[in-house]
Amino acid sequence: MEGRRRRLARSHRRQAKTGQTKKTMIGNIISHYRILEKIGSGGMGEVFLAEDTKLERRVALKFLPRHLTEDKEARTRFEREAKAAAALNHPNIVTVHEIGEHDGQVFIAMEYIEGQTLKELITVHRTPYTVHPSPIAPSRLPLAQVIEIALQICSGLAAAHVKGIVHRDIKPQNILMDKNGMVKILDFGLAKLKGISSLTKESSTLGTIHYMSPEQTMGKDVDQRSDIWSLGVVLYEMLTGRFPFKGDYEQAVIYSILNEEPEKTTEIRKDIPPEFDRILEKALVKEPEDRYQHVDDLLVDLKHLKRDSRSDRQPAPAPSQSKIRRWNQWAFPATIILLAAIAAIFFYVLKGKPGTPIKPNATQAGQGEWTNSIAVLPFRDFSSKKDQEYFCNGMTDAIIGRLARIPELKVIATTSVMRYRDTAKDIKEIGRELQVENILEGTLQREGDQIRLSAQLISAGNGFHLWADTYDRKLDKVFAIQDEISQAIAMALQLKLNEATRKAMKADPTRNLKAYENLMRGQNLVTSYLLSRHEADFTSAVDSLHKAIEADPGLTQAYAGLAWAYVNHSEVTGNEVEVSMARKYCEAGFRLDPNLAETNAGMGWVRLDAGDIDGAYRHFLRAMAINPNLMPVNHTIGLFLSRLGLAGPSMRFIERSMQLDPAYLYSQSVKARNLQMTGDFAGAEELLLRIIRLVPDDPETLAIYAQLLIKTGQAEEAYPLLERAEKATPIEPHVQNVRALYWAARGDRERALQSMPEPKATVYAMLGMREEALALMEKEIAAGKLYLYIDLLHNPLYDRLRAELRFQAILRQQQLVHEERMRKYGSW
């Protein structure tokens, strides 16, 4: 009791002293700030409106309570983090101008926002108590407004998180909104100064406790996922006017946070779509590992929700020419995409090597029609030591490759089936997801040189078993097993095979078992490297593939594996030597077997890279004539046509590629490119968001999406994506070019020009530098650069040039080039 009296006495003395200070501060000049009036107070200090006498602007001065900065270590930590926060330059974060001290009291001078807090907005929109019999009535904030506010908060947080800055005290009181609806996040760095002990002990912070993550309430270290939890609570409150976790006192609230699940928002408000509950559930998972890992992931889901909400309304009118947002020049770096395409092509050779090309009929040589479909699931390792995963994956890959030689059979590629390696999904569900009629599954047991392989073919529609068999063989009969299974499946599906197809299916990659063992090990390690980016996987993969070549110098698949490994490693290291090595191994594969569809498609890209479009086209025609049923062939032809600006013909091949391999993201990227070139930005955005959801940290996709946002008038939303992309690849030219576009969209000429790794006409055009833009375009076209006609026709970044006669001349010139390309390369 006595201790309580002493604490209360200290509190009263502190309040009395503070009150006296307030009366004397109005009108005073502190540093170069004249205090005008008090505008707020709270657990983190008092806030005054002040005039900056140097710059003649209004600012907000926040004076921190003395007891928070008395500890030297705590103050040093605060100043370090506050300075980092002050360096943030983002429209959704309150700008910090200065951190100073007056009479031993730390103050922060920051941007003055004339508006209201989000807490005030929520309170204003609560339904009257008489309408809804709840202690805290549901919010009437319109759903569209909730989503828009949330997107802006996400954008600001993402910019901070990418710099390693965590807010730790996200709540409506720390979210300001100006008169134009712009959201501003306040008080970065202050919660760390206050600390968990203060937050949980002061009664004035009961509101703060409602927004704490479980790890915060337990005093654990926190990261960006704690901010995501707090934002989830804010979202919940905006939608319902209630806290998701309730209690009459601090410990009761903490118990609810740690142990209870909130009521679904759809049960409180009938106009909330169920998808919002799914988003909130993911944001409010108790364990950080199961929560959204990055605020960008939450932003992606909110964008989906925003788009879906719009689609439920009246269709938007067609945009005017002056406001339409269209696609710029191809965002993909040509060299990386080229090599990735080549590597993807050659890596497909690992699935089987047909010794005799298939002569297709007319339909198959174009967009062949399938009469049946199948997915081969990864074989499960039943070996006693469970050390044959590479062998199981190799067998799966080989059977897929043999079946893919049947033109009438749609065979799902390895990339897409590997995600079902340890799945608990039933056959019907897998069939629906992959859109196939049949599933092959099985087990493999290897002990020494003895193999037992069991396989069964199942109808995905009704679960009936169409065929099953078990093979007990010696290791040297591994190719015979692959052939027998493939032939048995063709028979079970009643597919009629001509002699050329049978020969193609029977062809073995090598007679050397040692070479084949190393090939499968290398292939499996390359796949592991793609998933883990562990240097040891890359080194071991290269070693195994070189051993395969030593055992059999004519093993085309080993060269393909090396090309694929070096391409992916060079994307991480930026090593140009590795890029050259990848190209060398691609060319070596073609020399070994020029009658493969894959090697011809690969050489098509090599010729294109050399500027030989006609030579590239001939190789692509040859690839399609040999086998039209392979994903890499369809993908690379679609990519080739897209590079030429022939979006319509390109789309036919890309759609087929996506059917064959739904998980191959490069095809989805090319489709997004085609959609943007033709003005379908909603469709393009949907695809890019899907890719980001699957690979959230891929810098290229992040930069491509950022570029789309800039071109559709949403430059501010592009900022966190660029920050994240630059963190992964700080010197990637494409990312730097998009950054230049960002600054140009913001009207910052100096930063835009400094950011360009090389001159870009689009940046000049956005900045209004018409002469520079047109001169550069004329110079580059004369040097042979591709300026796509449909891009010039639709791209809003060129809008400031359209009235110029020189631009109109360029447009007419490129139209003739486009029409000639369509005549020569558009018919298949």
PDB file of C-alpha atoms in Angstrom, residues 103-208:
ATOM      1  CA  ASP A 103      16.336  21.720 -21.263  1.00  0.00           C
ATOM      2  CA  GLY A 104      17.311  18.051 -21.013  1.00  0.00           C
ATOM      3  CA  GLN A 105      14.156  16.887 -22.799  1.00  0.00           C
ATOM      4  CA  VAL A 106      14.369  15.152 -26.186  1.00  0.00           C
ATOM      5  CA  PHE A 107      12.034  16.383 -28.928  1.00  0.00           C
ATOM      6  CA  ILE A 108      11.297  15.300 -32.472  1.00  0.00           C
ATOM      7  CA  ALA A 109      10.402  17.833 -35.164  1.00  0.00           C
ATOM      8  CA  MET A 110       8.205  16.233 -37.773  1.00  0.00           C
ATOM      9  CA  GLU A 111       5.863  16.910 -40.641  1.00  0.00           C
ATOM     10  CA  TYR A 112       2.606  18.528 -39.513  1.00  0.00           C
ATOM     11  CA  ILE A 113      -0.448  16.688 -40.817  1.00  0.00           C
ATOM     12  CA  GLU A 114      -3.731  18.568 -40.825  1.00  0.00           C
ATOM     13  CA  GLY A 115      -6.396  15.915 -40.479  1.00  0.00           C
ATOM     14  CA  GLN A 116      -7.383  13.232 -37.999  1.00  0.00           C
ATOM     15  CA  THR A 117      -6.171   9.948 -36.581  1.00  0.00           C
ATOM     16  CA  LEU A 118      -7.527   6.651 -37.826  1.00  0.00           C
ATOM     17  CA  LYS A 119      -8.879   6.088 -34.308  1.00  0.00           C
ATOM     18  CA  GLU A 120     -10.992   9.223 -34.639  1.00  0.00           C
ATOM     19  CA  LEU A 121     -12.238   8.104 -38.051  1.00  0.00           C
ATOM     20  CA  ILE A 122     -13.261   4.687 -36.701  1.00  0.00           C
ATOM     21  CA  THR A 123     -15.065   6.298 -33.764  1.00  0.00           C
ATOM     22  CA  VAL A 124     -17.019   8.662 -36.023  1.00  0.00           C
ATOM     23  CA  HIS A 125     -18.220   5.770 -38.188  1.00  0.00           C
ATOM     24  CA  ARG A 126     -19.420   3.490 -35.402  1.00  0.00           C
ATOM     25  CA  THR A 127     -23.085   2.541 -35.578  1.00  0.00           C
ATOM     26  CA  PRO A 128     -25.183   4.012 -32.731  1.00  0.00           C
ATOM     27  CA  TYR A 129     -25.573   1.691 -29.763  1.00  0.00           C
ATOM     28  CA  THR A 130     -29.325   1.456 -30.297  1.00  0.00           C
ATOM     29  CA  VAL A 131     -28.819  -0.111 -33.695  1.00  0.00           C
ATOM     30  CA  HIS A 132     -26.414  -2.819 -32.590  1.00  0.00           C
ATOM     31  CA  PRO A 133     -26.627  -4.094 -28.991  1.00  0.00           C
ATOM     32  CA  SER A 134     -22.896  -4.335 -28.385  1.00  0.00           C
ATOM     33  CA  PRO A 135     -20.630  -2.469 -25.944  1.00  0.00           C
ATOM     34  CA  ILE A 136     -18.591  -1.449 -28.972  1.00  0.00           C
ATOM     35  CA  ALA A 137     -20.773  -1.037 -32.026  1.00  0.00           C
ATOM     36  CA  PRO A 138     -19.669  -2.192 -35.494  1.00  0.00           C
ATOM     37  CA  SER A 139     -17.932   0.242 -37.789  1.00  0.00           C
ATOM     38  CA  ARG A 140     -19.626   1.608 -40.880  1.00  0.00           C
ATOM     39  CA  LEU A 141     -16.374   2.405 -42.639  1.00  0.00           C
ATOM     40  CA  PRO A 142     -17.021   1.480 -46.286  1.00  0.00           C
ATOM     41  CA  LEU A 143     -15.173  -1.643 -47.380  1.00  0.00           C
ATOM     42  CA  ALA A 144     -13.426   0.202 -50.226  1.00  0.00           C
ATOM     43  CA  GLN A 145     -12.146   2.823 -47.786  1.00  0.00           C
ATOM     44  CA  VAL A 146     -10.881   0.153 -45.387  1.00  0.00           C
ATOM     45  CA  ILE A 147      -8.942  -1.542 -48.188  1.00  0.00           C
ATOM     46  CA  GLU A 148      -7.489   1.743 -49.441  1.00  0.00           C
ATOM     47  CA  ILE A 149      -6.315   2.742 -45.951  1.00  0.00           C
ATOM     48  CA  ALA A 150      -4.839  -0.721 -45.402  1.00  0.00           C
ATOM     49  CA  LEU A 151      -2.961  -0.601 -48.713  1.00  0.00           C
ATOM     50  CA  GLN A 152      -1.358   2.698 -47.763  1.00  0.00           C
ATOM     51  CA  ILE A 153      -0.368   1.404 -44.322  1.00  0.00           C
ATOM     52  CA  CYS A 154       1.151  -1.680 -45.976  1.00  0.00           C
ATOM     53  CA  SER A 155       3.054   0.510 -48.408  1.00  0.00           C
ATOM     54  CA  GLY A 156       4.581   2.584 -45.612  1.00  0.00           C
ATOM     55  CA  LEU A 157       5.430  -0.411 -43.451  1.00  0.00           C
ATOM     56  CA  ALA A 158       7.017  -2.223 -46.386  1.00  0.00           C
ATOM     57  CA  ALA A 159       9.327   0.732 -46.996  1.00  0.00           C
ATOM     58  CA  ALA A 160      10.414   0.643 -43.350  1.00  0.00           C
ATOM     59  CA  HIS A 161      10.750  -3.127 -43.106  1.00  0.00           C
ATOM     60  CA  VAL A 162      13.009  -3.332 -46.137  1.00  0.00           C
ATOM     61  CA  LYS A 163      15.360  -0.991 -44.249  1.00  0.00           C
ATOM     62  CA  GLY A 164      15.228  -3.254 -41.189  1.00  0.00           C
ATOM     63  CA  ILE A 165      13.021  -0.860 -39.178  1.00  0.00           C
ATOM     64  CA  VAL A 166      10.135  -2.343 -37.179  1.00  0.00           C
ATOM     65  CA  HIS A 167       7.474  -0.014 -35.766  1.00  0.00           C
ATOM     66  CA  ARG A 168       6.372  -2.147 -32.764  1.00  0.00           C
ATOM     67  CA  ASP A 169       3.354   0.023 -31.927  1.00  0.00           C
ATOM     68  CA  ILE A 170       1.023   0.014 -34.927  1.00  0.00           C
ATOM     69  CA  LYS A 171      -2.421   1.184 -33.792  1.00  0.00           C
ATOM     70  CA  PRO A 172      -5.071   3.625 -35.083  1.00  0.00           C
ATOM     71  CA  GLN A 173      -3.749   6.361 -32.796  1.00  0.00           C
ATOM     72  CA  ASN A 174      -0.438   6.213 -34.698  1.00  0.00           C
ATOM     73  CA  ILE A 175      -2.076   6.419 -38.121  1.00  0.00           C
ATOM     74  CA  LEU A 176      -2.797   9.946 -39.325  1.00  0.00           C
ATOM     75  CA  MET A 177      -4.974  10.851 -42.305  1.00  0.00           C
ATOM     76  CA  ASP A 178      -4.788  14.179 -44.070  1.00  0.00           C
ATOM     77  CA  LYS A 179      -7.687  15.969 -45.720  1.00  0.00           C
ATOM     78  CA  ASN A 180      -7.032  14.193 -49.024  1.00  0.00           C
ATOM     79  CA  GLY A 181      -7.181  10.728 -47.489  1.00  0.00           C
ATOM     80  CA  MET A 182      -3.409  10.203 -47.533  1.00  0.00           C
ATOM     81  CA  VAL A 183      -2.319   7.872 -44.727  1.00  0.00           C
ATOM     82  CA  LYS A 184       0.733   8.742 -42.622  1.00  0.00           C
ATOM     83  CA  ILE A 185       2.332   6.388 -40.079  1.00  0.00           C
ATOM     84  CA  LEU A 186       3.632   8.079 -36.947  1.00  0.00           C
ATOM     85  CA  ASP A 187       6.200   7.295 -34.231  1.00  0.00           C
ATOM     86  CA  PHE A 188       8.655   4.852 -35.817  1.00  0.00           C
ATOM     87  CA  GLY A 189      11.248   3.865 -33.233  1.00  0.00           C
ATOM     88  CA  LEU A 190       9.464   5.176 -30.146  1.00  0.00           C
ATOM     89  CA  ALA A 191       7.937   1.889 -28.999  1.00  0.00           C
ATOM     90  CA  LYS A 192      11.383   0.315 -28.719  1.00  0.00           C
ATOM     91  CA  LEU A 193      12.392   3.165 -26.430  1.00  0.00           C
ATOM     92  CA  LYS A 194       9.352   2.630 -24.219  1.00  0.00           C
ATOM     93  CA  GLY A 195       9.882  -1.118 -23.965  1.00  0.00           C
ATOM     94  CA  ILE A 196       7.563  -3.993 -23.119  1.00  0.00           C
ATOM     95  CA  SER A 197       7.726  -3.450 -19.376  1.00  0.00           C
ATOM     96  CA  SER A 198       6.340   0.068 -19.670  1.00  0.00           C
ATOM     97  CA  LEU A 199       3.707  -0.899 -22.176  1.00  0.00           C
ATOM     98  CA  THR A 200       2.273  -3.582 -19.940  1.00  0.00           C
ATOM     99  CA  LYS A 201       2.502  -1.690 -16.654  1.00  0.00           C
ATOM    100  CA  GLU A 202       0.948   1.683 -17.451  1.00  0.00           C
ATOM    101  CA  SER A 203      -2.824   1.791 -17.351  1.00  0.00           C
ATOM    102  CA  SER A 204      -2.797   4.509 -19.986  1.00  0.00           C
ATOM    103  CA  THR A 205      -1.578   1.995 -22.525  1.00  0.00           C
ATOM    104  CA  LEU A 206      -4.470  -0.426 -22.294  1.00  0.00           C
ATOM    105  CA  GLY A 207      -5.361   0.610 -25.845  1.00  0.00           C
ATOM    106  CA  THR A 208      -1.840  -0.300 -26.957  1.00  0.00           C
TER     107      THR A 208
END
